[in-house]
Short mmCIF file of N, CA and C in Angstrom, two decimals:
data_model
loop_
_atom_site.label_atom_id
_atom_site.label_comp_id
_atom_site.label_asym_id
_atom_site.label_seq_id
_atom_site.Cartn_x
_atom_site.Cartn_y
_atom_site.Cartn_z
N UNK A 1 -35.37 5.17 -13.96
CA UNK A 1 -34.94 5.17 -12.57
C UNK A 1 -34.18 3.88 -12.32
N UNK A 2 -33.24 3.82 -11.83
CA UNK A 2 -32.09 2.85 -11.31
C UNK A 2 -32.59 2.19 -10.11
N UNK A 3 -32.59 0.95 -10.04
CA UNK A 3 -32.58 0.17 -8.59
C UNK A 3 -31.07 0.53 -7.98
N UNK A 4 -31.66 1.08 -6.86
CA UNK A 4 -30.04 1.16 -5.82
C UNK A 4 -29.30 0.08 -5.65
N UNK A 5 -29.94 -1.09 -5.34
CA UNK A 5 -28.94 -2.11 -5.47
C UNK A 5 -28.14 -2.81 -6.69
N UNK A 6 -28.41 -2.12 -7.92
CA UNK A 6 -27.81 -2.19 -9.08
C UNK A 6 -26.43 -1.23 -9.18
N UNK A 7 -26.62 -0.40 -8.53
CA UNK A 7 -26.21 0.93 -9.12
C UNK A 7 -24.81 0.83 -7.90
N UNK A 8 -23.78 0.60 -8.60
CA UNK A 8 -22.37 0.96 -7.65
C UNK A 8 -20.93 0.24 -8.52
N UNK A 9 -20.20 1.02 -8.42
CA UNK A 9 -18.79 0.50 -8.69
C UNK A 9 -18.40 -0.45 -6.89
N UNK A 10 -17.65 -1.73 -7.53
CA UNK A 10 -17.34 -2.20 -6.47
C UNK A 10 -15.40 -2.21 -6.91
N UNK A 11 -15.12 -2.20 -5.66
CA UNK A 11 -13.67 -2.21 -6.05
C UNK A 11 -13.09 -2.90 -4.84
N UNK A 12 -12.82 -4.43 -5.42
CA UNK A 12 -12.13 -5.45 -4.13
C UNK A 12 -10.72 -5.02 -4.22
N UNK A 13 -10.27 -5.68 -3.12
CA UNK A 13 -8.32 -5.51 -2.92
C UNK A 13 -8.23 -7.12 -2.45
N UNK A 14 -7.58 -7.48 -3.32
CA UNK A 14 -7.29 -8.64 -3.02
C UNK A 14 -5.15 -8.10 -2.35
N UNK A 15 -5.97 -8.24 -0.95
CA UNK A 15 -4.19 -8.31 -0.92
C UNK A 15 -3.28 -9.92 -0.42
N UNK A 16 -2.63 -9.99 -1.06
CA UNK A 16 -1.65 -11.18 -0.90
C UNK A 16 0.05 -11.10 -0.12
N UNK A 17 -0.06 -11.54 0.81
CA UNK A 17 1.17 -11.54 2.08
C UNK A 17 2.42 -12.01 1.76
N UNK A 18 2.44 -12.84 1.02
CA UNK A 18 3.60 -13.59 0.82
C UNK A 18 4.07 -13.05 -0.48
N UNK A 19 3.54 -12.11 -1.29
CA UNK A 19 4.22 -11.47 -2.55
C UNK A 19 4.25 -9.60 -2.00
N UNK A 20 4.00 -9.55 -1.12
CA UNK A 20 3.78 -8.31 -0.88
C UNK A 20 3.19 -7.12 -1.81
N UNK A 21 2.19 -7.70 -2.40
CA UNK A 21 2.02 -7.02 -2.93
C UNK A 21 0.12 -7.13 -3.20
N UNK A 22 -0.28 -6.19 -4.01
CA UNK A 22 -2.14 -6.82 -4.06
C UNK A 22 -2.53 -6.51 -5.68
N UNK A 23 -3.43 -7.04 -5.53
CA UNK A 23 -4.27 -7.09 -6.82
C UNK A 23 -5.71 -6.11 -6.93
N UNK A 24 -5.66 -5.14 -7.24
CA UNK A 24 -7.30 -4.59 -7.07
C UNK A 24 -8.57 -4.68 -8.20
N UNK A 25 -9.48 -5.29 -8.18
CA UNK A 25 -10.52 -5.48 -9.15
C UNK A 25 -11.24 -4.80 -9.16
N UNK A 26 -11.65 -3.97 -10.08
CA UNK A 26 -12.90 -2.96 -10.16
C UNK A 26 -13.80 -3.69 -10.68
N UNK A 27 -15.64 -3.73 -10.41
CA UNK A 27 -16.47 -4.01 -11.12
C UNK A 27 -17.30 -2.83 -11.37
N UNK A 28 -17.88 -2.97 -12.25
CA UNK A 28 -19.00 -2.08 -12.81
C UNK A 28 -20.44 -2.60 -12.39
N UNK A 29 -21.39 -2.23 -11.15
CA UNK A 29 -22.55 -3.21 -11.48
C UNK A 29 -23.45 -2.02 -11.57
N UNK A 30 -23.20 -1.11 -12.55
CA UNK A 30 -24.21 0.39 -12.55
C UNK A 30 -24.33 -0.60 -14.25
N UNK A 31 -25.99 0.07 -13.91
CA UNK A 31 -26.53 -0.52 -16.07
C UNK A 31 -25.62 0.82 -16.90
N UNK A 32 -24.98 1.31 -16.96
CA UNK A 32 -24.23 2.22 -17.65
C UNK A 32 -22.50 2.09 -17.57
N UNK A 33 -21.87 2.50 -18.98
CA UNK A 33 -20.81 2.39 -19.07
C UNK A 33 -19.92 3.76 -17.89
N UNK A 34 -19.26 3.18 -17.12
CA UNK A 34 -18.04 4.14 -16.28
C UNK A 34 -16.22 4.49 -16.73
N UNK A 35 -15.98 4.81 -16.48
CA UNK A 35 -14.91 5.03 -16.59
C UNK A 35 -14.09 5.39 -15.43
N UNK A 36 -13.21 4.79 -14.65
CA UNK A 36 -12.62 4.20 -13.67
C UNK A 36 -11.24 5.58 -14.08
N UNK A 37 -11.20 6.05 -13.00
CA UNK A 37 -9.37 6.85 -12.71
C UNK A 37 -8.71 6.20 -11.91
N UNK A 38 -7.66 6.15 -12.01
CA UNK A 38 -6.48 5.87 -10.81
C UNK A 38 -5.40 6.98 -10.52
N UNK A 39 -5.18 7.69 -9.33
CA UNK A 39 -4.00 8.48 -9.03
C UNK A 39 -3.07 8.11 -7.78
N UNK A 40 -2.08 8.07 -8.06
CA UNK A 40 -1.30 7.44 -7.58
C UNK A 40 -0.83 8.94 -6.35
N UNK A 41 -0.72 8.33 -5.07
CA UNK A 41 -0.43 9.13 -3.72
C UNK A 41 1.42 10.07 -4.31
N UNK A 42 1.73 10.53 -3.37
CA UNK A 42 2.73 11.29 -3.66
C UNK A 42 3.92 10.50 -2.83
N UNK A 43 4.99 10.01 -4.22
CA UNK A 43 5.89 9.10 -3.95
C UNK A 43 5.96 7.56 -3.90
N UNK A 44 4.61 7.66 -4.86
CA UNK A 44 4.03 5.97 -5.37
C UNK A 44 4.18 6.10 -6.96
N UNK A 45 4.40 4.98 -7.35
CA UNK A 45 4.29 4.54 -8.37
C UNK A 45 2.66 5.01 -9.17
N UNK A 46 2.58 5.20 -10.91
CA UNK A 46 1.23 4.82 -11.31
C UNK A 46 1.20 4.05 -11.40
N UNK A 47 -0.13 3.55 -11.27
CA UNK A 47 -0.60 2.16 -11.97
C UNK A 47 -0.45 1.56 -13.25
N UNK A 48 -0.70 0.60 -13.96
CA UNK A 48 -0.36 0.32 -14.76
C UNK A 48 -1.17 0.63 -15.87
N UNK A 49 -2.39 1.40 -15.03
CA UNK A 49 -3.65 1.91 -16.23
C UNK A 49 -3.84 3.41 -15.30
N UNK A 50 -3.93 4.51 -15.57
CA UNK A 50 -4.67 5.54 -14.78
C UNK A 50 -6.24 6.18 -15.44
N UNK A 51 -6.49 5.08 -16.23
CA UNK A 51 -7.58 5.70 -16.56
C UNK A 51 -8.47 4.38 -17.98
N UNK A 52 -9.40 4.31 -17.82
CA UNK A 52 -9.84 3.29 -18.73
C UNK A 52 -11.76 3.40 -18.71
N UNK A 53 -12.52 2.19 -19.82
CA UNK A 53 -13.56 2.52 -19.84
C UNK A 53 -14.05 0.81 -19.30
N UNK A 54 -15.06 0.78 -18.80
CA UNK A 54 -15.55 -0.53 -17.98
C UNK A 54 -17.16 -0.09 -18.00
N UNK A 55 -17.66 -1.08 -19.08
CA UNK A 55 -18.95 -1.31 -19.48
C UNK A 55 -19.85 -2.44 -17.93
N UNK A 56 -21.04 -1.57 -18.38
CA UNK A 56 -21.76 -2.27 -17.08
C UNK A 56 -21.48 -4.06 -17.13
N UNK A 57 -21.48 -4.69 -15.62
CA UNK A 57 -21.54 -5.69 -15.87
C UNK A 57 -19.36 -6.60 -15.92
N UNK A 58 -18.79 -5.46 -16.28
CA UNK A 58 -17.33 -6.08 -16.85
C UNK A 58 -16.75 -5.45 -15.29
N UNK A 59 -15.63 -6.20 -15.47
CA UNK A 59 -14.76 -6.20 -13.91
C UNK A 59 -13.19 -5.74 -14.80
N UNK A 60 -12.90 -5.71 -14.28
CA UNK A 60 -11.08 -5.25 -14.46
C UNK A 60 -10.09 -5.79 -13.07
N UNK A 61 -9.17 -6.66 -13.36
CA UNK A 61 -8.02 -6.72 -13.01
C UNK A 61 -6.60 -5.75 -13.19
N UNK A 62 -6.13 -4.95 -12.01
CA UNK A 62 -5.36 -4.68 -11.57
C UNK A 62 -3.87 -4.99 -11.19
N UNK A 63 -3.53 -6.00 -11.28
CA UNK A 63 -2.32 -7.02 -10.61
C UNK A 63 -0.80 -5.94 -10.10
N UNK A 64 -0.17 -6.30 -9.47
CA UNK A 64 0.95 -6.27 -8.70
C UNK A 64 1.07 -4.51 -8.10
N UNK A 65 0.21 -4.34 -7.33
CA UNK A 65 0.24 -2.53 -6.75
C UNK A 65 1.07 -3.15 -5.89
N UNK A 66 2.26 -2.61 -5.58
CA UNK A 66 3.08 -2.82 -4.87
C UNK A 66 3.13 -2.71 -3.11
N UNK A 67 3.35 -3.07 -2.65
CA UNK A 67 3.59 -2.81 -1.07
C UNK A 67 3.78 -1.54 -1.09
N UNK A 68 3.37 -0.52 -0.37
CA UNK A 68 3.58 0.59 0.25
C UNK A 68 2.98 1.99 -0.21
N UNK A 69 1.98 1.78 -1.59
CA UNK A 69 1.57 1.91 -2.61
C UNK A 69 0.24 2.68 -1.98
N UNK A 70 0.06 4.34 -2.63
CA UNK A 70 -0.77 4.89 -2.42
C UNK A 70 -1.63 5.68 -2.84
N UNK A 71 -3.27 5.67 -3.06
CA UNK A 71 -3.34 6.15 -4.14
C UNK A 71 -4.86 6.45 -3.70
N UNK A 72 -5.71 7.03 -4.83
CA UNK A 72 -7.15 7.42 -5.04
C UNK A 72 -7.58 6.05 -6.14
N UNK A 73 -8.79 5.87 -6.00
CA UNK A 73 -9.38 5.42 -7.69
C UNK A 73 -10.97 5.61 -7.50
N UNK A 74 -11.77 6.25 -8.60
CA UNK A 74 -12.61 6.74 -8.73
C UNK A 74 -13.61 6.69 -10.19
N UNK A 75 -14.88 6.67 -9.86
CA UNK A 75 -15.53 5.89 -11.10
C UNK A 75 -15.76 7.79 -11.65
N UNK A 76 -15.91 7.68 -13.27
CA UNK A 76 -15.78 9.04 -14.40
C UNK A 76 -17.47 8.80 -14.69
N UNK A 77 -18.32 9.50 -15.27
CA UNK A 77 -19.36 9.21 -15.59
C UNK A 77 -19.76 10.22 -16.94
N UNK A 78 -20.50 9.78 -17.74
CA UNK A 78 -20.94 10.77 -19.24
C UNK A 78 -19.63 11.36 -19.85
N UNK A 79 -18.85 10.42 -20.33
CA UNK A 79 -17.39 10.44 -20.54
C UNK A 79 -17.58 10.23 -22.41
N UNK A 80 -17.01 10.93 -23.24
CA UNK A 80 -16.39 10.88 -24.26
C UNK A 80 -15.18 11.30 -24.81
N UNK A 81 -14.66 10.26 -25.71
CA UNK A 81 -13.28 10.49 -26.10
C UNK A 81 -12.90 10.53 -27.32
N UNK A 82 -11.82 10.93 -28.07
CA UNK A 82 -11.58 10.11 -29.23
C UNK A 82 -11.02 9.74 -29.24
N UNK A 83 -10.27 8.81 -30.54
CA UNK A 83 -9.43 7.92 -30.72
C UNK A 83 -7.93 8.20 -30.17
N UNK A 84 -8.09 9.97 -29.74
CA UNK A 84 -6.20 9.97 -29.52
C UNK A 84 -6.70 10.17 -27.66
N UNK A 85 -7.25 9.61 -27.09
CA UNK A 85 -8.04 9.44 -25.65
C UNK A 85 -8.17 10.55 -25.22
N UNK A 86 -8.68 12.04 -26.32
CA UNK A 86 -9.30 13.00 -25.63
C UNK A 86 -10.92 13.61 -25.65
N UNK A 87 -11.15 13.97 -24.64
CA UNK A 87 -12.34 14.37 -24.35
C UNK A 87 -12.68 14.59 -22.71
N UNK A 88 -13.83 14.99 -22.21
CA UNK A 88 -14.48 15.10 -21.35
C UNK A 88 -15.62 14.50 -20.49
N UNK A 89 -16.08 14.39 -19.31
CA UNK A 89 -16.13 13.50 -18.45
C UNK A 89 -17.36 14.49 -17.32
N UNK A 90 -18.66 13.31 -17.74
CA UNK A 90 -19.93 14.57 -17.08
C UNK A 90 -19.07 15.38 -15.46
N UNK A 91 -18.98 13.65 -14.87
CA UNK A 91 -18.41 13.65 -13.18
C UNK A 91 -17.18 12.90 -13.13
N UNK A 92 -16.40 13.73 -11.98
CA UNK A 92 -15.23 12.86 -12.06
C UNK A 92 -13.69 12.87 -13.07
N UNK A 93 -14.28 13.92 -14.06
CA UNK A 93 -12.99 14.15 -15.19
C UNK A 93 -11.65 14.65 -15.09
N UNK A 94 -10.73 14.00 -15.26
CA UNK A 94 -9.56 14.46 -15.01
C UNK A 94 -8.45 15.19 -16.13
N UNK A 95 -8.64 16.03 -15.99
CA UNK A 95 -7.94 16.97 -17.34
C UNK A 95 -8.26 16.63 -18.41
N UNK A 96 -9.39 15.94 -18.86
CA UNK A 96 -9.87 15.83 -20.32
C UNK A 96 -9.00 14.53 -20.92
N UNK A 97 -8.57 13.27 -20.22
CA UNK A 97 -8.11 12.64 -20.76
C UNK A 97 -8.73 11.41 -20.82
N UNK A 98 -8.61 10.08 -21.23
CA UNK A 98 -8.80 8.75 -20.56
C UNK A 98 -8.05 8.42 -19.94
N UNK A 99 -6.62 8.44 -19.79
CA UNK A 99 -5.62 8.20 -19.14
C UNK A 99 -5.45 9.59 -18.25
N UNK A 100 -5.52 9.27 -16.64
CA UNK A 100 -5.66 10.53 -15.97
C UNK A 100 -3.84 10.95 -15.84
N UNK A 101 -2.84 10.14 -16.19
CA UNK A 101 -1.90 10.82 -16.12
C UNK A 101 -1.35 11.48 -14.92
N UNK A 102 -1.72 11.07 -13.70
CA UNK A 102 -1.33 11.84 -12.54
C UNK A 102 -2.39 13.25 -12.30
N UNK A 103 -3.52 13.63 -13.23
CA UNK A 103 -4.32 14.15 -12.77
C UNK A 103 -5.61 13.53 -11.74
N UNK A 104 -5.78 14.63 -10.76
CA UNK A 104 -6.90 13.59 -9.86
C UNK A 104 -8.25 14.11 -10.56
N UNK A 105 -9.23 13.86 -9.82
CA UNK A 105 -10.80 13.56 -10.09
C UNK A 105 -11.62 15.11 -9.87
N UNK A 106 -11.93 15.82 -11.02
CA UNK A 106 -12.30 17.14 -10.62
C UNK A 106 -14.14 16.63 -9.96
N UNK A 107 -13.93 17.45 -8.70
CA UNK A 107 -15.86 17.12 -8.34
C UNK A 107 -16.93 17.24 -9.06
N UNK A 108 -18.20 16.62 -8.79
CA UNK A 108 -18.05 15.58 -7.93
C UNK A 108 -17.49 14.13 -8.40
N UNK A 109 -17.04 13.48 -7.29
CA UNK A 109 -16.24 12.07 -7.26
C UNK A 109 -16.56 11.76 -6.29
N UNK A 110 -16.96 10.49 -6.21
CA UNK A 110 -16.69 9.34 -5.30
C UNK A 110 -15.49 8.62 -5.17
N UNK A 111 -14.65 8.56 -3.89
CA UNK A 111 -13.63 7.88 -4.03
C UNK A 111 -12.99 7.28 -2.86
N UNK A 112 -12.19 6.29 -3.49
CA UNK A 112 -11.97 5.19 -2.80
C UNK A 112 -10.46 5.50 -2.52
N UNK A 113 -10.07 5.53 -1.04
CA UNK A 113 -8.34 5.59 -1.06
C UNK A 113 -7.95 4.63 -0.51
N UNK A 114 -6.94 4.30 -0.39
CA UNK A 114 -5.75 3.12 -0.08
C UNK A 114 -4.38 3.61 0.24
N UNK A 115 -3.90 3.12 1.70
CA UNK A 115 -2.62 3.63 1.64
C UNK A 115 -2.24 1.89 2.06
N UNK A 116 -1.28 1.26 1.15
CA UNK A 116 -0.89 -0.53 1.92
C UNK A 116 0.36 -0.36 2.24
N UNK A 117 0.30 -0.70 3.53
CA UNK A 117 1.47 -1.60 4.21
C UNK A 117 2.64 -1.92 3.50
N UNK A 118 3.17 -1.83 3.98
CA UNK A 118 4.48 -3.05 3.48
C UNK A 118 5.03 -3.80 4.86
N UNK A 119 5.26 -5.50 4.51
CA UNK A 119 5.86 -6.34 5.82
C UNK A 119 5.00 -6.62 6.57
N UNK A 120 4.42 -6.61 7.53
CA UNK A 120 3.96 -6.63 8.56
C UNK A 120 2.77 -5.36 9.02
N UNK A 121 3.27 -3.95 8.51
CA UNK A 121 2.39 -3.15 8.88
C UNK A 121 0.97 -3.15 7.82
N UNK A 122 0.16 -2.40 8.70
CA UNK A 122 -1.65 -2.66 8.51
C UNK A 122 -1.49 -1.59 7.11
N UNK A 123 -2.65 -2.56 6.43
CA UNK A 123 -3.35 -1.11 5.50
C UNK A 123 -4.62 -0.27 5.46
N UNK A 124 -4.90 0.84 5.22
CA UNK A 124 -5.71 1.88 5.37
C UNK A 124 -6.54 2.26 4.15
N UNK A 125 -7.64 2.21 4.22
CA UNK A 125 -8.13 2.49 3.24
C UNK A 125 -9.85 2.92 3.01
N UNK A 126 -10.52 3.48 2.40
CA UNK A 126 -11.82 4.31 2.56
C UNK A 126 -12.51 4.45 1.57
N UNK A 127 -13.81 5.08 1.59
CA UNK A 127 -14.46 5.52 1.22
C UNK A 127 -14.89 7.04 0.99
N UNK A 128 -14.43 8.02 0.03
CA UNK A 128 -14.47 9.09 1.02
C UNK A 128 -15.45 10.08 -0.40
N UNK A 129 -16.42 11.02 0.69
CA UNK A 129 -17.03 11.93 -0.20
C UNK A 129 -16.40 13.10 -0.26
N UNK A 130 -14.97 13.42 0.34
CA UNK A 130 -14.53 14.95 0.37
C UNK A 130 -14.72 15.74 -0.90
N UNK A 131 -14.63 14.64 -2.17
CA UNK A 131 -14.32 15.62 -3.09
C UNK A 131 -16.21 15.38 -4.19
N UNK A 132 -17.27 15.32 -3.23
CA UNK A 132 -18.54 15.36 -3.59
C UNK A 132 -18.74 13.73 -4.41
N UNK A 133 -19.90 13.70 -4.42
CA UNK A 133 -20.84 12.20 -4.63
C UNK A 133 -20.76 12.14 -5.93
N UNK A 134 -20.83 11.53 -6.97
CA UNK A 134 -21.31 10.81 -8.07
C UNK A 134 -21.66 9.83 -8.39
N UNK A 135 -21.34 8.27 -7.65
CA UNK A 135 -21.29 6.87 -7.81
C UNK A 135 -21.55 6.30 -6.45
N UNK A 136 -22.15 5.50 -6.50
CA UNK A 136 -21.94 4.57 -4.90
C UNK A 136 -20.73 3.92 -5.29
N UNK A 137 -19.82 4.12 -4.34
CA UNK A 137 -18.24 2.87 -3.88
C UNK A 137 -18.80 1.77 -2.91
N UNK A 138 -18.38 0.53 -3.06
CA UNK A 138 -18.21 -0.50 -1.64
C UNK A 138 -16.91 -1.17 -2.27
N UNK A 139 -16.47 -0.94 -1.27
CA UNK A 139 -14.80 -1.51 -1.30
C UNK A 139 -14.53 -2.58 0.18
N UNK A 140 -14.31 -3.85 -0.68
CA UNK A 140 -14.23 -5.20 0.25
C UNK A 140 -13.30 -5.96 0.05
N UNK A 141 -11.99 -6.00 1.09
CA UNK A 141 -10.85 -6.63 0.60
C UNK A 141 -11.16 -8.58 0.57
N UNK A 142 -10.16 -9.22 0.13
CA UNK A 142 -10.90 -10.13 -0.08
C UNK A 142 -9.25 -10.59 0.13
N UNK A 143 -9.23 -12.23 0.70
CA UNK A 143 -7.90 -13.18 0.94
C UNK A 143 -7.09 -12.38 1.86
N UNK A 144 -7.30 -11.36 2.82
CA UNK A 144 -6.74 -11.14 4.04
C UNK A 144 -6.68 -11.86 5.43
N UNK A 145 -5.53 -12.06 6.29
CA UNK A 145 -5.97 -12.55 7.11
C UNK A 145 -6.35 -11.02 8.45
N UNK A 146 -7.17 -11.32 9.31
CA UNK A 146 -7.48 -10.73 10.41
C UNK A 146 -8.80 -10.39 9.79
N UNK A 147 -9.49 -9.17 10.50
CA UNK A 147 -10.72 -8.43 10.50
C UNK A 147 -10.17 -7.30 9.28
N UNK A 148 -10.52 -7.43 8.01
CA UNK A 148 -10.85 -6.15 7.39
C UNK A 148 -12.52 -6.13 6.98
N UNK A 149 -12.92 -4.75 7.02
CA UNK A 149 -14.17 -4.65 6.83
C UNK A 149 -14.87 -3.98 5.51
N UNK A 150 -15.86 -4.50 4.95
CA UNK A 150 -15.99 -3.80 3.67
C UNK A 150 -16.59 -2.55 4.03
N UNK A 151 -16.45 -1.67 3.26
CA UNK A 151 -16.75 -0.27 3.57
C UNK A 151 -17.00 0.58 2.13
N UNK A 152 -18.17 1.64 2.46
CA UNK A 152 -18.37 2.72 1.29
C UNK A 152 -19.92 2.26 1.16
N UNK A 153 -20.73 3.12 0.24
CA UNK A 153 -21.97 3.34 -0.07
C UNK A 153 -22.38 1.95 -1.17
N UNK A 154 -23.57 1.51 -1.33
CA UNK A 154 -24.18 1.11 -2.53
C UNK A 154 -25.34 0.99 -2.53
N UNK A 155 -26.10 2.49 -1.99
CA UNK A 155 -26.60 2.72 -2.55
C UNK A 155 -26.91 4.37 -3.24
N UNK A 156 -27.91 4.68 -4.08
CA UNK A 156 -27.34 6.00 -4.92
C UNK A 156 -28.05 7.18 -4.04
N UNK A 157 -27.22 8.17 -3.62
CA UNK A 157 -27.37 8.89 -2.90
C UNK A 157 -28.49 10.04 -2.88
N UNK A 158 -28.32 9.76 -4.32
CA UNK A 158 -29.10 11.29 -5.35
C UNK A 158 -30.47 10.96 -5.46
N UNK A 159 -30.67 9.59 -4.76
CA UNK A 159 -32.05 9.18 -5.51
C UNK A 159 -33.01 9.42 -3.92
#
């Protein structure tokens, strides 16, 4: 049995004003290895990873998501692959790949969206169970100026 307060993907946004652009860090603080998706909104760029593996405990850097930049990212769970990054994914699997490739997160998923600004205008961004639970999210931007608020679950829902 998992302590709830162990158990969650955290995923900061560091956004930065003067480059227009942000940085997003995923951590892992579940005692089990995850596997992190990224899908990029319609008429955004991918990321520079859409899909990877993040052992309990390890964080990942993100760097330069661009201003205006929109997207999902979502933790994979009971994930195996092989060496040419195929296989399948208990929760959360996206067409059988490690690299989701512009595929999104088949349910259940926990996930985190983001739509950022560019210039001056605000960014938007959540926690959302539409597409069913698997992971606790808390998503907390970090080096903003004004009121942003951290938001999403940590603790495990199922328990």
């Amino acid at each position: 049995m998992f302590h709830s307060h162990h158990v969650f993907l955290i995923i900061l946004a560091l956004f930065v004003s003067i480059s227009h652009c942000c940085t997003f860090t995923i951590s892992n603080n579940c005692p089990y290895t995850i596997w992190p998706g990224t899908l990029a909104g319609s008429g955004s760029p991918p990321l520079q990873t859409t899909g990877f593996r993040l052992d309990a405990g390890q964080s990942v850097r993100i760097p330069t998501v661009p201003a205006g930049w929109s997207g999902r990212i979502w933790g994979r769970t009971g994930c195996k692959f092989d060496a040419n990054g195929v296989g399948l994914c208990q929760t959360g699997d996206c067409g059988g790949r490690l690299q989701c490739d512009g595929n999104g997160a088949t349910p259940p998923a926990s996930l985190f969206e983001i739509t950022l600004g560019s210039g001056n205008e605000q960014d938007f961004y959540d926690v959302s169970l539409v597409d069913g639970y698997n992971l606790p999210i808390f998503a907390a931007p970090r080096g903003v100026h004004g009121s942003c608020n951290a938001t999403g679950c940590s603790s495990d829902l199922n328990l």
